[in-house]
CSV table of N, CA, C and O in Angstrom, one decimal:
chain,number,residue,atom,x,y,z
A,29,LYS,N,-5.7,-2.8,-7.2
A,29,LYS,CA,-6.8,-1.7,-8.3
A,29,LYS,C,-7.5,-0.7,-7.5
A,29,LYS,O,-7.4,0.2,-8.2
A,30,GLY,N,-8.2,-1.4,-6.5
A,30,GLY,CA,-8.9,-0.5,-5.9
A,30,GLY,C,-8.2,0.9,-5.2
A,30,GLY,O,-8.6,2.3,-5.3
A,31,VAL,N,-6.9,0.4,-4.4
A,31,VAL,CA,-6.5,1.4,-3.7
A,31,VAL,C,-5.7,2.4,-5.0
A,31,VAL,O,-6.1,3.7,-4.5
A,32,ILE,N,-5.6,2.0,-6.4
A,32,ILE,CA,-4.6,2.9,-7.0
A,32,ILE,C,-5.8,3.9,-7.7
A,32,ILE,O,-6.0,4.9,-7.7
A,33,ALA,N,-7.0,3.2,-8.0
A,33,ALA,CA,-8.5,4.0,-8.5
A,33,ALA,C,-8.8,5.1,-7.3
A,33,ALA,O,-8.9,6.5,-7.9
A,34,GLY,N,-8.7,4.8,-6.0
A,34,GLY,CA,-8.8,5.8,-4.9
A,34,GLY,C,-8.1,7.1,-5.1
A,34,GLY,O,-8.6,8.1,-4.5
A,35,PHE,N,-6.9,6.6,-5.1
A,35,PHE,CA,-5.7,7.5,-5.2
A,35,PHE,C,-6.1,8.4,-6.3
A,35,PHE,O,-5.9,9.7,-6.1
A,36,GLN,N,-6.2,8.2,-7.6
A,36,GLN,CA,-6.5,8.7,-8.5
A,36,GLN,C,-7.8,9.8,-8.6
A,36,GLN,O,-7.7,10.6,-8.7
A,37,ARG,N,-8.8,8.8,-7.9
A,37,ARG,CA,-10.1,10.1,-7.7
A,37,ARG,C,-9.7,10.7,-6.6
A,37,ARG,O,-10.4,12.0,-7.1
A,38,ALA,N,-9.0,10.7,-5.9
A,38,ALA,CA,-8.6,11.6,-4.6
A,38,ALA,C,-8.3,12.7,-5.2
A,38,ALA,O,-8.1,14.0,-4.6
A,39,SER,N,-7.2,12.4,-5.9
A,39,SER,CA,-6.0,13.2,-6.3
A,39,SER,C,-6.7,14.5,-7.2
A,39,SER,O,-6.3,15.4,-7.3
A,40,GLY,N,-7.6,14.1,-8.0
A,40,GLY,CA,-8.5,15.0,-9.0
A,40,GLY,C,-9.5,15.6,-8.1
A,40,GLY,O,-10.5,16.7,-9.0
A,41,ASP,N,-10.2,15.0,-7.4
A,41,ASP,CA,-11.2,15.3,-6.6
A,41,ASP,C,-11.3,17.0,-5.9
A,41,ASP,O,-10.2,16.9,-4.8
A,42,ARG,N,-11.6,18.3,-6.2
A,42,ARG,CA,-11.4,19.6,-5.7
A,42,ARG,C,-11.9,19.6,-4.3
A,42,ARG,O,-11.4,20.1,-3.4
A,43,THR,N,-12.9,18.5,-3.8
A,43,THR,CA,-13.5,18.7,-2.4
A,43,THR,C,-12.8,17.9,-1.4
A,43,THR,O,-12.8,18.1,-0.1
A,44,VAL,N,-11.4,17.1,-1.8
A,44,VAL,CA,-10.6,16.2,-1.1
A,44,VAL,C,-9.9,17.2,-0.9
A,44,VAL,O,-8.8,17.6,-1.9
A,45,THR,N,-9.3,17.7,0.5
A,45,THR,CA,-8.3,18.4,1.4
A,45,THR,C,-7.0,17.5,1.4
A,45,THR,O,-5.9,18.0,1.2
A,46,ALA,N,-7.4,16.3,1.6
A,46,ALA,CA,-6.1,15.0,2.3
A,46,ALA,C,-6.6,13.6,2.4
A,46,ALA,O,-7.7,13.4,2.3
A,47,VAL,N,-5.9,12.9,2.0
A,47,VAL,CA,-6.2,11.3,2.1
A,47,VAL,C,-5.5,10.8,3.2
A,47,VAL,O,-4.2,11.3,3.4
A,48,VAL,N,-6.2,9.9,4.3
A,48,VAL,CA,-5.9,9.1,5.0
A,48,VAL,C,-5.9,7.5,4.7
A,48,VAL,O,-6.8,7.5,4.2
A,49,PHE,N,-4.7,7.2,4.7
A,49,PHE,CA,-4.5,5.9,4.2
A,49,PHE,C,-4.1,4.8,5.4
A,49,PHE,O,-3.0,4.9,6.3
A,50,THR,N,-5.2,4.1,5.5
A,50,THR,CA,-4.9,3.4,7.0
A,50,THR,C,-5.4,1.6,6.4
A,50,THR,O,-6.1,1.5,5.6
A,51,ALA,N,-5.5,0.9,7.7
A,51,ALA,CA,-5.8,-0.3,7.5
A,51,ALA,C,-7.0,-0.7,8.5
A,51,ALA,O,-7.5,0.4,9.2
A,52,MET,N,-7.8,-1.8,8.5
A,52,MET,CA,-8.8,-2.0,9.3
A,52,MET,C,-8.1,-3.0,10.3
A,52,MET,O,-7.4,-3.6,10.1
A,53,GLY,N,-8.7,-2.8,11.7
A,53,GLY,CA,-8.4,-3.5,13.0
A,53,GLY,C,-7.2,-2.6,13.5
A,53,GLY,O,-6.7,-1.5,13.1
A,54,ASP,N,-6.8,-3.5,14.7
A,54,ASP,CA,-5.8,-2.8,15.4
A,54,ASP,C,-4.5,-3.7,15.5
A,54,ASP,O,-3.2,-3.4,16.2
A,55,LYS,N,-4.4,-4.8,14.8
A,55,LYS,CA,-2.9,-5.7,14.6
A,55,LYS,C,-1.9,-4.9,13.7
A,55,LYS,O,-0.9,-5.0,14.1
A,56,ALA,N,-2.6,-4.6,12.6
A,56,ALA,CA,-1.2,-4.1,11.7
A,56,ALA,C,-1.8,-3.2,10.6
A,56,ALA,O,-2.8,-3.2,10.1
A,57,PHE,N,-0.9,-2.4,10.1
A,57,PHE,CA,-1.3,-1.6,9.0
A,57,PHE,C,-0.7,-2.6,7.6
A,57,PHE,O,-1.9,-2.5,6.8
A,58,CYS,N,0.1,-2.9,7.5
A,58,CYS,CA,0.5,-4.0,6.8
A,58,CYS,C,1.7,-4.8,6.9
A,58,CYS,O,2.5,-4.1,7.2
A,59,THR,N,1.8,-5.7,6.6
A,59,THR,CA,2.7,-7.0,7.4
A,59,THR,C,3.6,-7.1,6.0
A,59,THR,O,4.4,-8.1,6.2
A,60,GLY,N,3.3,-6.8,5.1
A,60,GLY,CA,4.0,-7.4,3.7
A,60,GLY,C,3.4,-8.4,3.1
A,60,GLY,O,2.4,-8.9,3.2
A,61,GLY,N,4.3,-8.8,1.8
A,61,GLY,CA,3.9,-10.3,1.3
A,61,GLY,C,3.7,-11.3,2.0
A,61,GLY,O,4.6,-11.4,2.8
A,62,ASN,N,3.1,-12.1,1.0
A,62,ASN,CA,3.1,-13.5,1.7
A,62,ASN,C,4.0,-14.3,1.5
A,62,ASN,O,3.9,-15.1,-0.3
A,63,THR,N,5.2,-14.4,1.8
A,63,THR,CA,6.1,-15.4,1.3
A,63,THR,C,6.2,-16.7,1.3
A,63,THR,O,6.6,-17.2,0.2
A,64,GLU,N,5.2,-17.6,1.9
A,64,GLU,CA,4.7,-18.8,1.6
A,64,GLU,C,4.3,-19.0,0.0
A,64,GLU,O,4.7,-19.7,-0.5
A,65,GLU,N,3.4,-17.9,-0.2
A,65,GLU,CA,3.0,-17.8,-1.5
A,65,GLU,C,3.9,-17.6,-2.5
A,65,GLU,O,3.9,-18.1,-3.6
A,66,TYR,N,4.6,-16.5,-2.5
A,66,TYR,CA,5.5,-16.3,-3.3
A,66,TYR,C,6.4,-17.4,-3.9
A,66,TYR,O,6.8,-18.0,-5.0
A,67,ALA,N,6.7,-18.0,-2.9
A,67,ALA,CA,7.7,-19.7,-2.8
A,67,ALA,C,7.0,-20.8,-3.7
A,67,ALA,O,7.5,-21.4,-4.6
A,68,SER,N,5.7,-20.9,-3.0
A,68,SER,CA,5.1,-21.9,-3.7
A,68,SER,C,4.3,-21.4,-4.9
A,68,SER,O,4.0,-22.8,-5.7
A,69,TYR,N,3.4,-20.6,-5.2
A,69,TYR,CA,3.1,-19.9,-6.6
A,69,TYR,C,4.0,-19.3,-7.4
A,69,TYR,O,4.1,-19.9,-8.7
A,70,TYR,N,4.4,-17.9,-7.0
A,70,TYR,CA,5.2,-17.4,-7.8
A,70,TYR,C,6.5,-17.8,-8.4
A,70,TYR,O,6.9,-17.5,-9.5
A,71,ALA,N,7.1,-18.5,-7.7
A,71,ALA,CA,8.7,-19.0,-8.0
A,71,ALA,C,8.2,-19.7,-9.4
A,71,ALA,O,9.8,-20.1,-9.9
A,72,ARG,N,7.1,-20.7,-9.6
A,72,ARG,CA,6.9,-21.2,-10.8
A,72,ARG,C,6.6,-20.1,-11.9
A,72,ARG,O,6.4,-20.6,-13.1
A,73,ARG,N,6.1,-19.1,-11.5
A,73,ARG,CA,5.2,-17.8,-12.6
A,73,ARG,C,5.9,-17.0,-12.1
A,73,ARG,O,5.1,-15.9,-11.8
A,74,PRO,N,7.1,-16.6,-13.1
A,74,PRO,CA,7.7,-15.4,-12.7
A,74,PRO,C,6.9,-14.4,-13.8
A,74,PRO,O,7.1,-13.0,-13.2
A,75,ASN,N,6.0,-14.7,-14.6
A,75,ASN,CA,5.5,-13.2,-15.2
A,75,ASN,C,4.6,-12.8,-14.4
A,75,ASN,O,4.1,-11.8,-14.3
A,76,GLU,N,3.9,-14.0,-13.7
A,76,GLU,CA,2.7,-13.4,-12.9
A,76,GLU,C,3.2,-12.4,-12.2
A,76,GLU,O,2.7,-11.5,-11.4
A,77,TYR,N,4.3,-13.4,-11.6
A,77,TYR,CA,5.1,-12.3,-10.4
A,77,TYR,C,5.4,-10.9,-11.1
A,77,TYR,O,5.2,-9.9,-9.8
A,78,GLY,N,5.7,-10.8,-11.8
A,78,GLY,CA,5.8,-9.3,-12.5
A,78,GLY,C,4.7,-8.5,-12.5
A,78,GLY,O,4.9,-7.5,-12.3
A,79,GLU,N,3.7,-9.2,-13.3
A,79,GLU,CA,2.3,-8.7,-13.2
A,79,GLU,C,2.0,-8.3,-11.6
A,79,GLU,O,1.5,-7.0,-11.4
A,80,TYR,N,2.0,-9.1,-10.6
A,80,TYR,CA,1.7,-8.5,-9.3
A,80,TYR,C,2.9,-7.6,-8.7
A,80,TYR,O,1.9,-6.2,-8.2
A,81,MET,N,3.6,-7.7,-9.0
A,81,MET,CA,4.7,-6.8,-8.4
A,81,MET,C,4.6,-5.3,-9.3
A,81,MET,O,4.5,-4.2,-8.8
A,82,ASP,N,4.1,-5.2,-10.6
A,82,ASP,CA,3.7,-4.0,-11.5
A,82,ASP,C,2.7,-3.2,-10.8
A,82,ASP,O,2.3,-2.2,-11.0
A,83,LEU,N,1.3,-4.2,-10.3
A,83,LEU,CA,0.5,-3.7,-9.4
A,83,LEU,C,0.6,-2.9,-8.0
A,83,LEU,O,0.5,-1.7,-7.7
A,84,PHE,N,1.8,-3.3,-7.5
A,84,PHE,CA,1.8,-2.8,-6.1
A,84,PHE,C,2.8,-1.6,-6.4
A,84,PHE,O,2.4,-0.9,-5.9
A,85,ASN,N,3.6,-1.6,-7.3
A,85,ASN,CA,4.6,-0.3,-7.4
A,85,ASN,C,3.6,0.5,-8.6
A,85,ASN,O,3.6,1.7,-8.0
A,86,ALA,N,2.7,0.1,-9.1
A,86,ALA,CA,1.5,1.0,-9.6
A,86,ALA,C,0.7,1.7,-8.4
A,86,ALA,O,0.5,3.0,-8.5
A,87,MET,N,0.6,0.7,-7.4
A,87,MET,CA,0.1,1.5,-6.2
A,87,MET,C,0.8,2.5,-5.4
A,87,MET,O,0.7,3.6,-5.1
A,88,VAL,N,2.2,2.0,-5.2
A,88,VAL,CA,3.0,3.3,-4.3
A,88,VAL,C,2.8,4.5,-5.4
A,88,VAL,O,3.0,5.5,-4.9
A,89,ASP,N,3.2,4.5,-6.3
A,89,ASP,CA,3.7,5.4,-7.5
A,89,ASP,C,1.9,6.4,-7.6
A,89,ASP,O,1.9,7.3,-7.4
A,90,GLY,N,1.0,5.6,-7.1
A,90,GLY,CA,-0.4,6.6,-7.1
A,90,GLY,C,-0.4,7.4,-5.7
A,90,GLY,O,-0.7,8.3,-5.7
A,91,ILE,N,0.0,6.6,-4.8
A,91,ILE,CA,0.6,7.6,-3.4
A,91,ILE,C,1.7,8.6,-3.8
A,91,ILE,O,1.3,10.0,-3.6
A,92,LEU,N,2.3,8.4,-4.3
A,92,LEU,CA,3.4,9.4,-4.8
A,92,LEU,C,2.9,10.6,-5.7
A,92,LEU,O,3.6,11.8,-5.4
A,93,ASN,N,2.3,10.3,-6.4
A,93,ASN,CA,1.5,11.2,-7.7
A,93,ASN,C,0.6,12.3,-7.3
A,93,ASN,O,0.0,12.7,-7.9
A,94,CYS,N,0.0,11.5,-6.1
A,94,CYS,CA,-1.2,12.1,-5.3
A,94,CYS,C,-1.2,13.6,-4.9
A,94,CYS,O,-0.2,14.0,-4.5
A,95,LYS,N,-2.3,14.2,-5.7
A,95,LYS,CA,-1.9,16.1,-5.6
A,95,LYS,C,-2.5,16.6,-3.9
A,95,LYS,O,-2.4,17.7,-3.9
A,96,LYS,N,-2.6,15.6,-3.3
A,96,LYS,CA,-3.2,15.9,-2.3
A,96,LYS,C,-1.8,15.2,-1.2
A,96,LYS,O,-1.6,14.5,-1.1
A,97,PRO,N,-2.1,15.9,0.4
A,97,PRO,CA,-1.1,15.4,1.2
A,97,PRO,C,-1.7,13.9,1.3
A,97,PRO,O,-2.8,13.9,1.6
A,98,VAL,N,-1.0,12.9,1.9
A,98,VAL,CA,-1.3,11.6,2.1
A,98,VAL,C,-1.0,11.3,3.4
A,98,VAL,O,0.5,11.4,3.8
A,99,ILE,N,-1.4,11.0,4.2
A,99,ILE,CA,-1.4,10.6,5.9
A,99,ILE,C,-1.6,9.3,6.0
A,99,ILE,O,-2.5,8.7,5.7
A,100,CYS,N,-0.3,8.6,6.7
A,100,CYS,CA,-0.4,6.9,6.8
A,100,CYS,C,-0.8,7.1,8.2
A,100,CYS,O,-0.1,7.3,9.0
A,101,ARG,N,-2.1,6.3,8.7
A,101,ARG,CA,-2.5,6.2,9.9
A,101,ARG,C,-1.7,4.5,10.3
A,101,ARG,O,-2.9,3.9,9.8
A,102,VAL,N,-1.1,4.6,11.3
A,102,VAL,CA,-0.6,3.3,11.4
A,102,VAL,C,-0.9,2.8,12.8
A,102,VAL,O,-1.0,3.5,13.7
A,103,ASN,N,-1.6,1.5,12.8
A,103,ASN,CA,-2.0,0.7,14.3
A,103,ASN,C,-1.6,-0.3,13.9
A,103,ASN,O,-1.7,-1.1,12.8
A,104,GLY,N,-0.9,-0.9,15.1
A,104,GLY,CA,-0.2,-2.3,14.6
A,104,GLY,C,1.2,-2.2,13.8
A,104,GLY,O,2.0,-1.4,13.9
A,105,MET,N,1.6,-3.4,13.3
A,105,MET,CA,2.7,-3.2,12.5
A,105,MET,C,3.0,-2.7,11.1
A,105,MET,O,1.8,-2.5,10.7
A,106,ARG,N,3.9,-2.0,10.8
A,106,ARG,CA,4.1,-1.8,9.4
A,106,ARG,C,5.1,-2.1,8.9
A,106,ARG,O,6.2,-1.5,9.2
A,107,VAL,N,5.5,-3.1,8.3
A,107,VAL,CA,6.7,-4.0,7.9
A,107,VAL,C,6.9,-4.3,6.5
A,107,VAL,O,5.4,-4.3,5.7
A,108,GLY,N,7.8,-4.4,6.0
A,108,GLY,CA,7.8,-5.3,4.5
A,108,GLY,C,7.2,-4.1,3.6
A,108,GLY,O,7.8,-3.1,3.7
A,109,GLY,N,6.3,-4.8,2.7
A,109,GLY,CA,5.7,-3.8,1.4
A,109,GLY,C,4.9,-2.6,2.5
A,109,GLY,O,4.7,-1.7,1.7
A,110,GLY,N,4.3,-2.8,3.8
A,110,GLY,CA,3.8,-1.8,4.4
A,110,GLY,C,4.7,-0.8,4.6
A,110,GLY,O,4.4,0.5,4.8
A,111,GLN,N,5.9,-0.9,4.9
A,111,GLN,CA,6.9,0.1,5.0
A,111,GLN,C,7.3,0.9,3.9
A,111,GLN,O,7.2,2.1,3.9
A,112,GLU,N,7.5,0.3,2.8
A,112,GLU,CA,7.2,1.1,1.4
A,112,GLU,C,6.0,1.7,0.9
A,112,GLU,O,6.4,3.0,0.7
A,113,ILE,N,5.4,1.4,1.3
A,113,ILE,CA,4.0,2.1,1.2
A,113,ILE,C,3.9,3.5,2.0
A,113,ILE,O,3.4,4.7,2.0
A,114,GLY,N,4.3,3.1,3.2
A,114,GLY,CA,4.0,4.0,4.4
A,114,GLY,C,5.2,5.4,4.2
A,114,GLY,O,5.3,6.5,4.2
A,115,MET,N,6.4,5.1,3.7
A,115,MET,CA,7.5,5.7,3.0
A,115,MET,C,6.9,6.3,1.8
A,115,MET,O,7.5,7.9,1.4
A,116,ALA,N,6.0,6.1,1.0
A,116,ALA,CA,5.6,6.5,-0.3
A,116,ALA,C,4.7,7.8,0.6
A,116,ALA,O,4.2,9.3,-0.4
A,117,THR,N,3.9,8.2,1.3
A,117,THR,CA,3.2,8.8,2.1
A,117,THR,C,3.7,10.2,2.5
A,117,THR,O,5.6,10.3,2.6
A,118,ASP,N,3.0,11.2,2.9
A,118,ASP,CA,3.9,12.4,3.4
A,118,ASP,C,3.9,12.6,4.7
A,118,ASP,O,5.4,13.2,5.1
A,119,ILE,N,3.3,12.0,5.8
A,119,ILE,CA,3.8,11.8,6.8
A,119,ILE,C,2.9,10.4,7.3
A,119,ILE,O,2.1,10.5,6.8
A,120,THR,N,3.4,10.1,8.5
A,120,THR,CA,2.9,9.0,9.3
A,120,THR,C,2.5,9.3,10.7
A,120,THR,O,3.1,9.8,11.3
A,121,ILE,N,1.2,9.1,11.1
A,121,ILE,CA,0.6,9.0,12.6
A,121,ILE,C,0.3,7.8,13.0
A,121,ILE,O,-0.4,6.9,12.4
A,122,THR,N,0.8,7.7,14.4
A,122,THR,CA,0.7,6.5,14.7
A,122,THR,C,-0.3,6.1,15.9
A,122,THR,O,0.0,7.0,16.6
A,123,SER,N,-0.8,4.8,16.2
A,123,SER,CA,-1.0,4.9,17.9
A,123,SER,C,-0.3,4.2,18.6
A,123,SER,O,0.8,4.4,18.1
A,124,ASP,N,-0.2,4.4,20.0
A,124,ASP,CA,0.7,3.8,20.8
A,124,ASP,C,0.8,2.3,20.7
A,124,ASP,O,1.8,1.6,21.0
A,125,MET,N,0.2,1.6,19.9
A,125,MET,CA,0.4,0.4,19.7
A,125,MET,C,1.1,0.0,18.2
A,125,MET,O,1.5,-1.3,17.6
A,126,ALA,N,1.3,1.3,17.6
A,126,ALA,CA,2.3,0.9,16.1
A,126,ALA,C,3.7,0.3,16.3
A,126,ALA,O,4.6,0.9,17.5
A,127,VAL,N,4.5,-0.6,15.8
A,127,VAL,CA,5.6,-1.2,15.6
A,127,VAL,C,6.4,-1.0,13.9
A,127,VAL,O,5.9,-1.0,13.4
């Protein structure tokens, strides 16, 4: 929800010229969802899984609809949901550690 709000705020802020979307640390940008959690929790709660995916999709839409250029800054791995996030940005800049 914070990422969605941040992209909406940045999109409408005249002082923002571009958005850099990155992660903390040097091990990964995003390694995707927690498949163990999906199997143990969401498998029995399809409505909650749908709500979770609605939020994820709204985040990707927030990136796609941002009126400013969005740069994906990647350190480490970008797989699964991280790849979907990265593909929604305008350009990716990677470190030597990116995979």
